[in-house]
Tab-separated table of C-alpha atoms in Angstrom:
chain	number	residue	atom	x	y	z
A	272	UNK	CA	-19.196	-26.211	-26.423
A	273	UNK	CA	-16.759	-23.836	-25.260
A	274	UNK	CA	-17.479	-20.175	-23.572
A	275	UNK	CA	-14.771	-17.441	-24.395
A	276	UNK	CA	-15.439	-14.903	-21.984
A	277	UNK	CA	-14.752	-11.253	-22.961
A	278	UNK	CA	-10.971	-10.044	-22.490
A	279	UNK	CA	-10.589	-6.359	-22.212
A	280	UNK	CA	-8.854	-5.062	-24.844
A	281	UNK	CA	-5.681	-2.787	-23.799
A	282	UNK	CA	-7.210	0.781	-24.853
A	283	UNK	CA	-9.643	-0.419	-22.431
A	284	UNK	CA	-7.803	-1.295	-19.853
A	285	UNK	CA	-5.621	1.874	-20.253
A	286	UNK	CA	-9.312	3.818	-19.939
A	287	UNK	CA	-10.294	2.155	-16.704
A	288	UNK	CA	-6.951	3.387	-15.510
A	289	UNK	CA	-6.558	6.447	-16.992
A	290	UNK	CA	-8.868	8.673	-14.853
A	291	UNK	CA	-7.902	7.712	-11.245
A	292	UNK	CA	-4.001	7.894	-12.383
A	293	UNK	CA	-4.588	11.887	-13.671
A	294	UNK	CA	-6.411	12.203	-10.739
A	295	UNK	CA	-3.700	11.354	-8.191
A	296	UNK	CA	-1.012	13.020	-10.423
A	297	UNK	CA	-2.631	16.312	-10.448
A	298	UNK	CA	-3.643	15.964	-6.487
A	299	UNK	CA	0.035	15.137	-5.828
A	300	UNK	CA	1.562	17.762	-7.833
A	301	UNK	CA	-0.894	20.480	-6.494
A	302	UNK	CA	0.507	19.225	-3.096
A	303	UNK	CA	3.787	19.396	-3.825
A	304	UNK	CA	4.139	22.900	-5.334
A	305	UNK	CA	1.630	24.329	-2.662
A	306	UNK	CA	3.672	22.323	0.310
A	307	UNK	CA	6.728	24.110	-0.857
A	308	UNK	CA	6.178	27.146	-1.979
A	309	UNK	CA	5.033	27.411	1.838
A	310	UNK	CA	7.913	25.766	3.110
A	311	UNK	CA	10.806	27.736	1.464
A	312	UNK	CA	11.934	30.695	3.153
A	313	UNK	CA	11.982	34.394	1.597
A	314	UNK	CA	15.007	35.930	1.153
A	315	UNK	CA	17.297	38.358	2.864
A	316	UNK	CA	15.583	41.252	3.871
A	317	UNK	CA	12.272	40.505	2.798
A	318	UNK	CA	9.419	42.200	5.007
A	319	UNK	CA	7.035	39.734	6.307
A	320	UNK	CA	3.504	40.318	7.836
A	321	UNK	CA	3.306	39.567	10.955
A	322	UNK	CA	0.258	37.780	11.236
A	323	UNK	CA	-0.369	33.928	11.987
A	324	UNK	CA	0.597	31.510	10.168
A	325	UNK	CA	2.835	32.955	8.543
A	326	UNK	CA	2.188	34.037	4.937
A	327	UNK	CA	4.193	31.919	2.499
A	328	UNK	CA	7.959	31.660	2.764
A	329	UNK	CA	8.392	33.738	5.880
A	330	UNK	CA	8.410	31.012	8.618
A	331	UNK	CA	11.822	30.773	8.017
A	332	UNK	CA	12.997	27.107	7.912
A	333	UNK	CA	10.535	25.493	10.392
A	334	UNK	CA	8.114	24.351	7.099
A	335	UNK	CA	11.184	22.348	6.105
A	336	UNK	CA	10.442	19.327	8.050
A	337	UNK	CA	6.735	18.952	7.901
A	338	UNK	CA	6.966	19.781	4.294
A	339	UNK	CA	9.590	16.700	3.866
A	340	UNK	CA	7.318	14.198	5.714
A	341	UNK	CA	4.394	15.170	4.179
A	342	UNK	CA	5.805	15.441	0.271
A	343	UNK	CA	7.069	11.620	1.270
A	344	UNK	CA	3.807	10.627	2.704
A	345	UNK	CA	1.649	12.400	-0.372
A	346	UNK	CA	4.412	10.772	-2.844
A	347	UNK	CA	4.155	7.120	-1.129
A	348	UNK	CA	0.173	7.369	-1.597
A	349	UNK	CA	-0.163	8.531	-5.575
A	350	UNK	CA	2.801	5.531	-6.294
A	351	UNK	CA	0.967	2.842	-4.605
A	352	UNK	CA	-2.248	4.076	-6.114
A	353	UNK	CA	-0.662	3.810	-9.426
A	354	UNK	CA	0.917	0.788	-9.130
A	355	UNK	CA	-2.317	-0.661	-8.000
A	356	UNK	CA	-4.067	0.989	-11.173
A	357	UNK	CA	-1.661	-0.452	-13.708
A	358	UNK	CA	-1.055	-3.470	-12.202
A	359	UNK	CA	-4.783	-4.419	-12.620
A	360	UNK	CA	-4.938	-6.523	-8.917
A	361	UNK	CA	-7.036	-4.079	-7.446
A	362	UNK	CA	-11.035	-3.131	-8.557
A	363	UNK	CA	-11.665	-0.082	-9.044
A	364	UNK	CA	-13.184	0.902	-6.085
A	365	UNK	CA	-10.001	0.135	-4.644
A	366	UNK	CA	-8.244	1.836	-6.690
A	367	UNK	CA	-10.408	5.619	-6.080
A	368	UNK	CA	-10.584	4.548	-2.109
A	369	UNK	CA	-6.679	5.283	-3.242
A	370	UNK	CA	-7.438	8.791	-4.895
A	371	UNK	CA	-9.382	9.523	-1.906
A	372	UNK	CA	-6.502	8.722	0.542
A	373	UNK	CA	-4.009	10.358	-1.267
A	374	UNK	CA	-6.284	13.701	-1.538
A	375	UNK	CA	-6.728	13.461	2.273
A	376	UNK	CA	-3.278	12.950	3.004
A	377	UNK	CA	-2.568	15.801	0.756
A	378	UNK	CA	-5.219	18.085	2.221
A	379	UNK	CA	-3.784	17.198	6.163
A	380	UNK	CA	-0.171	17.837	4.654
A	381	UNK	CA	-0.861	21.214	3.594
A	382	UNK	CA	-3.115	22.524	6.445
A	383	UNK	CA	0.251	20.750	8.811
A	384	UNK	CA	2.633	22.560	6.482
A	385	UNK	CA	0.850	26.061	6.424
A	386	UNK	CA	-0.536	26.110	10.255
A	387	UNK	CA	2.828	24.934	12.074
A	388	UNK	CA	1.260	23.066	14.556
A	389	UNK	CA	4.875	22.365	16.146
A	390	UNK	CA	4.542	26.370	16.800
């Protein structure tokens, strides 16, 4: 007597997968764009408020660098999660505990990017 136990078929696999793969895509892109439209200064002659932080853009160049690290740092966290997603080692709780990491790290990156704590 033989047991066949129940293989997943691929549109159900690619289900299981789908949701925490949008999920860090959208949480890294919102990072991204928000991260630098902070970081990149105004141009010539623009007149900036002079408030703190900084509106948008007129920091001049010192949102450059946390920007970088934090884009890499955001970027490193959504490709592992991924790659753990589609690679189908991890459960699925490890695989959200990924979501979750990446939204944090994205969350610390911008609040770094737009308070310029080196300041």
């Amino acid at each position: 007597m033989t047991t066949s136990a129940a293989v997943p078929s691929r549109a159900d696999r690619l289900r299981v997968v789908a949701w925490p793969a949008i999920a860090t895509l959208v949480i890294a892109l919102f990072a991204f764009l928000r991260m630098w439209q902070l970081a990149i200064p105004v141009p010539e002659g623009t007149v900036c408020a002079a408030v703190m932080p900084p509106p948008a853009g007129c920091a001049g160049d010192t949102r450059m660098m946390p920007a970088t690290v934090w884009s890499a740092i955001v970027g490193v966290a959504s490709v592992v999660t991924i790659g753990l997603a589609l690679t189908g080692r991890a459960t699925r709780q490890v695989v959200w505990i990924g979501v979750a990491l990446t939204g944090a790290f994205a969350l610390f990156g911008l609040r770094d990017v737009e308070h310029l704590s080196g300041m």
